Amino acid sequence: MPLLNASNLTMKFEGLVAVDDFSLNIGDNDLIGLIGPNGAGKTTIFNMLTGVRTPTSGTIEFNGEDITNIKPYEITKKKIARTFQNIRLFNEITVLDNVKISFNYQIKYNLLHSILRLPSFFKEEKEIEKKALELLYIFKLDGKKYEKAKNLPYGEQRKLEIARALAANPKLLLLDEPAAGMNPQETRELTELIKWIRERFKISILLIEHDMKLVMNLCERIVVLDYGKKIAEGTPTEIKSNPQVITAYLGEEDMDA
């Protein structure tokens, strides 16, 4: 049984078909790229998989359970986490608190424990801070833990968003253009970091990305969309030589560039 099974997903907006009969299986420890031109429907697929949008038709199963119509916070509890194309951090609070917030749904103490400041409250808060600092250390952000998120350089804001997603302890991590705005050196570091994250946390990763060098060097399987429809799926080698992909998406672009 696959970790995630999306079957025949269709999403229509006032008659416009954004995604058309899309299916995808994701297994344990998979690393998959989702590519296609702007407007191909990639982010809409992410939104359906994470409960932001309910498909017009089709089903989504995760760990053998139908999650098609549940809310985003319930999706998170099922252990699916994501980042966004446009960074969504809490800009006015610290880097550390941005990560700690993602542990909220996992806390065991109740409101009374919090109000009365019982030992169980302090014990769990201490454990949450320890885990948050461990994540910041991985992303080399521990030295900026007390800075406001808005003061981080763009590349570090991207890393903070990934760290915050990992704080939700996901089995499936969805990354929406993680290399956007990064320079070549940062992109190379990110490529290695994503590989390491998959092995360290034993999770599956589905990513949207326009940087073809990153996709080809990182992903083991690639899915290609065009006008909301899947036109190809295969290994990087298969995708590079697929005439339909070259015609519809890449044109004369060198996929190894």
JSON list of C-alpha atoms in Angstrom, two decimals, residues 109-226:
[
{"chain": "A", "resi": 109, "resn": "TYR", "atom": "CA", "xyz": [-0.91, 19.73, 28.76]},
{"chain": "A", "resi": 110, "resn": "ASN", "atom": "CA", "xyz": [-4.30, 21.44, 28.89]},
{"chain": "A", "resi": 111, "resn": "LEU", "atom": "CA", "xyz": [-5.41, 25.04, 29.42]},
{"chain": "A", "resi": 112, "resn": "LEU", "atom": "CA", "xyz": [-5.63, 24.64, 33.19]},
{"chain": "A", "resi": 113, "resn": "HIS", "atom": "CA", "xyz": [-2.04, 23.37, 33.36]},
{"chain": "A", "resi": 114, "resn": "SER", "atom": "CA", "xyz": [-0.97, 26.40, 31.36]},
{"chain": "A", "resi": 115, "resn": "ILE", "atom": "CA", "xyz": [-2.86, 28.90, 33.53]},
{"chain": "A", "resi": 116, "resn": "LEU", "atom": "CA", "xyz": [-1.67, 27.40, 36.81]},
{"chain": "A", "resi": 117, "resn": "ARG", "atom": "CA", "xyz": [1.86, 26.87, 35.48]},
{"chain": "A", "resi": 118, "resn": "LEU", "atom": "CA", "xyz": [1.91, 23.29, 36.72]},
{"chain": "A", "resi": 119, "resn": "PRO", "atom": "CA", "xyz": [5.12, 21.21, 36.48]},
{"chain": "A", "resi": 120, "resn": "SER", "atom": "CA", "xyz": [3.74, 19.30, 33.49]},
{"chain": "A", "resi": 121, "resn": "PHE", "atom": "CA", "xyz": [3.45, 22.61, 31.61]},
{"chain": "A", "resi": 122, "resn": "PHE", "atom": "CA", "xyz": [7.07, 23.61, 32.22]},
{"chain": "A", "resi": 123, "resn": "LYS", "atom": "CA", "xyz": [8.37, 20.11, 31.48]},
{"chain": "A", "resi": 124, "resn": "GLU", "atom": "CA", "xyz": [6.66, 19.95, 28.10]},
{"chain": "A", "resi": 125, "resn": "GLU", "atom": "CA", "xyz": [7.56, 23.54, 27.17]},
{"chain": "A", "resi": 126, "resn": "LYS", "atom": "CA", "xyz": [11.20, 22.77, 27.93]},
{"chain": "A", "resi": 127, "resn": "GLU", "atom": "CA", "xyz": [11.06, 19.67, 25.71]},
{"chain": "A", "resi": 128, "resn": "ILE", "atom": "CA", "xyz": [9.45, 21.64, 22.86]},
{"chain": "A", "resi": 129, "resn": "GLU", "atom": "CA", "xyz": [12.15, 24.31, 23.05]},
{"chain": "A", "resi": 130, "resn": "LYS", "atom": "CA", "xyz": [14.85, 21.63, 22.99]},
{"chain": "A", "resi": 131, "resn": "LYS", "atom": "CA", "xyz": [13.37, 20.05, 19.85]},
{"chain": "A", "resi": 132, "resn": "ALA", "atom": "CA", "xyz": [12.96, 23.45, 18.19]},
{"chain": "A", "resi": 133, "resn": "LEU", "atom": "CA", "xyz": [16.60, 24.34, 18.88]},
{"chain": "A", "resi": 134, "resn": "GLU", "atom": "CA", "xyz": [17.72, 21.00, 17.44]},
{"chain": "A", "resi": 135, "resn": "LEU", "atom": "CA", "xyz": [15.90, 21.84, 14.18]},
{"chain": "A", "resi": 136, "resn": "LEU", "atom": "CA", "xyz": [17.40, 25.32, 14.08]},
{"chain": "A", "resi": 137, "resn": "TYR", "atom": "CA", "xyz": [20.86, 23.82, 14.57]},
{"chain": "A", "resi": 138, "resn": "ILE", "atom": "CA", "xyz": [20.32, 21.52, 11.56]},
{"chain": "A", "resi": 139, "resn": "PHE", "atom": "CA", "xyz": [19.51, 24.54, 9.41]},
{"chain": "A", "resi": 140, "resn": "LYS", "atom": "CA", "xyz": [22.32, 26.65, 10.93]},
{"chain": "A", "resi": 141, "resn": "LEU", "atom": "CA", "xyz": [19.79, 29.10, 12.33]},
{"chain": "A", "resi": 142, "resn": "ASP", "atom": "CA", "xyz": [20.37, 28.49, 16.04]},
{"chain": "A", "resi": 143, "resn": "GLY", "atom": "CA", "xyz": [22.60, 31.56, 16.24]},
{"chain": "A", "resi": 144, "resn": "LYS", "atom": "CA", "xyz": [19.66, 33.70, 15.16]},
{"chain": "A", "resi": 145, "resn": "LYS", "atom": "CA", "xyz": [17.02, 32.11, 17.37]},
{"chain": "A", "resi": 146, "resn": "TYR", "atom": "CA", "xyz": [16.02, 35.39, 19.04]},
{"chain": "A", "resi": 147, "resn": "GLU", "atom": "CA", "xyz": [15.90, 37.49, 15.88]},
{"chain": "A", "resi": 148, "resn": "LYS", "atom": "CA", "xyz": [12.56, 38.35, 14.32]},
{"chain": "A", "resi": 149, "resn": "ALA", "atom": "CA", "xyz": [11.81, 36.15, 11.34]},
{"chain": "A", "resi": 150, "resn": "LYS", "atom": "CA", "xyz": [11.37, 39.16, 9.07]},
{"chain": "A", "resi": 151, "resn": "ASN", "atom": "CA", "xyz": [15.01, 40.16, 9.64]},
{"chain": "A", "resi": 152, "resn": "LEU", "atom": "CA", "xyz": [16.44, 36.95, 8.17]},
{"chain": "A", "resi": 153, "resn": "PRO", "atom": "CA", "xyz": [17.85, 37.01, 4.64]},
{"chain": "A", "resi": 154, "resn": "TYR", "atom": "CA", "xyz": [15.52, 35.48, 2.07]},
{"chain": "A", "resi": 155, "resn": "GLY", "atom": "CA", "xyz": [17.39, 32.17, 1.82]},
{"chain": "A", "resi": 156, "resn": "GLU", "atom": "CA", "xyz": [17.32, 31.73, 5.58]},
{"chain": "A", "resi": 157, "resn": "GLN", "atom": "CA", "xyz": [13.61, 32.48, 5.67]},
{"chain": "A", "resi": 158, "resn": "ARG", "atom": "CA", "xyz": [13.16, 29.59, 3.23]},
{"chain": "A", "resi": 159, "resn": "LYS", "atom": "CA", "xyz": [15.15, 27.33, 5.52]},
{"chain": "A", "resi": 160, "resn": "LEU", "atom": "CA", "xyz": [13.15, 28.45, 8.55]},
{"chain": "A", "resi": 161, "resn": "GLU", "atom": "CA", "xyz": [9.92, 27.57, 6.77]},
{"chain": "A", "resi": 162, "resn": "ILE", "atom": "CA", "xyz": [11.22, 24.05, 6.08]},
{"chain": "A", "resi": 163, "resn": "ALA", "atom": "CA", "xyz": [12.35, 23.72, 9.71]},
{"chain": "A", "resi": 164, "resn": "ARG", "atom": "CA", "xyz": [8.90, 24.75, 10.87]},
{"chain": "A", "resi": 165, "resn": "ALA", "atom": "CA", "xyz": [7.28, 22.17, 8.60]},
{"chain": "A", "resi": 166, "resn": "LEU", "atom": "CA", "xyz": [9.55, 19.45, 10.00]},
{"chain": "A", "resi": 167, "resn": "ALA", "atom": "CA", "xyz": [8.50, 20.42, 13.52]},
{"chain": "A", "resi": 168, "resn": "ALA", "atom": "CA", "xyz": [5.10, 18.92, 12.68]},
{"chain": "A", "resi": 169, "resn": "ASN", "atom": "CA", "xyz": [6.86, 15.52, 12.54]},
{"chain": "A", "resi": 170, "resn": "PRO", "atom": "CA", "xyz": [5.53, 14.66, 9.05]},
{"chain": "A", "resi": 171, "resn": "LYS", "atom": "CA", "xyz": [5.68, 11.39, 7.16]},
{"chain": "A", "resi": 172, "resn": "LEU", "atom": "CA", "xyz": [5.19, 13.36, 3.94]},
{"chain": "A", "resi": 173, "resn": "LEU", "atom": "CA", "xyz": [6.75, 16.78, 3.33]},
{"chain": "A", "resi": 174, "resn": "LEU", "atom": "CA", "xyz": [5.54, 18.96, 0.44]},
{"chain": "A", "resi": 175, "resn": "LEU", "atom": "CA", "xyz": [7.99, 21.68, -0.64]},
{"chain": "A", "resi": 176, "resn": "ASP", "atom": "CA", "xyz": [6.64, 24.41, -2.93]},
{"chain": "A", "resi": 177, "resn": "GLU", "atom": "CA", "xyz": [9.59, 25.94, -4.84]},
{"chain": "A", "resi": 178, "resn": "PRO", "atom": "CA", "xyz": [12.11, 25.65, -1.98]},
{"chain": "A", "resi": 179, "resn": "ALA", "atom": "CA", "xyz": [14.97, 27.07, -4.08]},
{"chain": "A", "resi": 180, "resn": "ALA", "atom": "CA", "xyz": [13.06, 30.18, -5.20]},
{"chain": "A", "resi": 181, "resn": "GLY", "atom": "CA", "xyz": [15.17, 33.29, -4.67]},
{"chain": "A", "resi": 182, "resn": "MET", "atom": "CA", "xyz": [18.33, 31.38, -3.78]},
{"chain": "A", "resi": 183, "resn": "ASN", "atom": "CA", "xyz": [21.69, 31.90, -5.42]},
{"chain": "A", "resi": 184, "resn": "PRO", "atom": "CA", "xyz": [23.56, 28.93, -7.02]},
{"chain": "A", "resi": 185, "resn": "GLN", "atom": "CA", "xyz": [25.59, 28.18, -3.88]},
{"chain": "A", "resi": 186, "resn": "GLU", "atom": "CA", "xyz": [22.49, 28.25, -1.67]},
{"chain": "A", "resi": 187, "resn": "THR", "atom": "CA", "xyz": [20.69, 25.99, -4.15]},
{"chain": "A", "resi": 188, "resn": "ARG", "atom": "CA", "xyz": [23.53, 23.45, -4.08]},
{"chain": "A", "resi": 189, "resn": "GLU", "atom": "CA", "xyz": [23.46, 23.46, -0.27]},
{"chain": "A", "resi": 190, "resn": "LEU", "atom": "CA", "xyz": [19.68, 23.08, -0.31]},
{"chain": "A", "resi": 191, "resn": "THR", "atom": "CA", "xyz": [19.91, 20.08, -2.65]},
{"chain": "A", "resi": 192, "resn": "GLU", "atom": "CA", "xyz": [22.20, 18.27, -0.22]},
{"chain": "A", "resi": 193, "resn": "LEU", "atom": "CA", "xyz": [20.09, 19.37, 2.75]},
{"chain": "A", "resi": 194, "resn": "ILE", "atom": "CA", "xyz": [16.91, 17.90, 1.27]},
{"chain": "A", "resi": 195, "resn": "LYS", "atom": "CA", "xyz": [18.67, 14.60, 0.62]},
{"chain": "A", "resi": 196, "resn": "TRP", "atom": "CA", "xyz": [19.89, 14.60, 4.21]},
{"chain": "A", "resi": 197, "resn": "ILE", "atom": "CA", "xyz": [16.45, 15.49, 5.59]},
{"chain": "A", "resi": 198, "resn": "ARG", "atom": "CA", "xyz": [14.87, 12.53, 3.84]},
{"chain": "A", "resi": 199, "resn": "GLU", "atom": "CA", "xyz": [17.38, 10.10, 5.30]},
{"chain": "A", "resi": 200, "resn": "ARG", "atom": "CA", "xyz": [17.56, 11.72, 8.75]},
{"chain": "A", "resi": 201, "resn": "PHE", "atom": "CA", "xyz": [13.82, 11.95, 9.29]},
{"chain": "A", "resi": 202, "resn": "LYS", "atom": "CA", "xyz": [12.83, 8.89, 7.23]},
{"chain": "A", "resi": 203, "resn": "ILE", "atom": "CA", "xyz": [10.15, 10.81, 5.33]},
{"chain": "A", "resi": 204, "resn": "SER", "atom": "CA", "xyz": [8.83, 11.08, 1.79]},
{"chain": "A", "resi": 205, "resn": "ILE", "atom": "CA", "xyz": [9.20, 14.38, -0.08]},
{"chain": "A", "resi": 206, "resn": "LEU", "atom": "CA", "xyz": [7.19, 15.82, -2.96]},
{"chain": "A", "resi": 207, "resn": "LEU", "atom": "CA", "xyz": [8.51, 19.10, -4.33]},
{"chain": "A", "resi": 208, "resn": "ILE", "atom": "CA", "xyz": [7.55, 21.69, -6.90]},
{"chain": "A", "resi": 209, "resn": "GLU", "atom": "CA", "xyz": [10.56, 23.37, -8.44]},
{"chain": "A", "resi": 210, "resn": "HIS", "atom": "CA", "xyz": [11.51, 25.36, -11.57]},
{"chain": "A", "resi": 211, "resn": "ASP", "atom": "CA", "xyz": [15.24, 24.87, -11.11]},
{"chain": "A", "resi": 212, "resn": "MET", "atom": "CA", "xyz": [15.73, 21.92, -13.45]},
{"chain": "A", "resi": 213, "resn": "LYS", "atom": "CA", "xyz": [19.28, 21.21, -12.31]},
{"chain": "A", "resi": 214, "resn": "LEU", "atom": "CA", "xyz": [18.05, 20.81, -8.74]},
{"chain": "A", "resi": 215, "resn": "VAL", "atom": "CA", "xyz": [15.18, 18.56, -9.85]},
{"chain": "A", "resi": 216, "resn": "MET", "atom": "CA", "xyz": [17.38, 16.35, -12.02]},
{"chain": "A", "resi": 217, "resn": "ASN", "atom": "CA", "xyz": [20.09, 16.01, -9.37]},
{"chain": "A", "resi": 218, "resn": "LEU", "atom": "CA", "xyz": [17.70, 15.46, -6.47]},
{"chain": "A", "resi": 219, "resn": "CYS", "atom": "CA", "xyz": [14.54, 13.61, -7.49]},
{"chain": "A", "resi": 220, "resn": "GLU", "atom": "CA", "xyz": [14.29, 9.90, -8.17]},
{"chain": "A", "resi": 221, "resn": "ARG", "atom": "CA", "xyz": [10.96, 10.27, -9.96]},
{"chain": "A", "resi": 222, "resn": "ILE", "atom": "CA", "xyz": [9.50, 13.26, -11.80]},
{"chain": "A", "resi": 223, "resn": "VAL", "atom": "CA", "xyz": [5.89, 14.04, -12.69]},
{"chain": "A", "resi": 224, "resn": "VAL", "atom": "CA", "xyz": [5.21, 16.57, -15.45]},
{"chain": "A", "resi": 225, "resn": "LEU", "atom": "CA", "xyz": [2.06, 18.66, -15.75]},
{"chain": "A", "resi": 226, "resn": "ASP", "atom": "CA", "xyz": [0.79, 20.69, -18.68]}
]
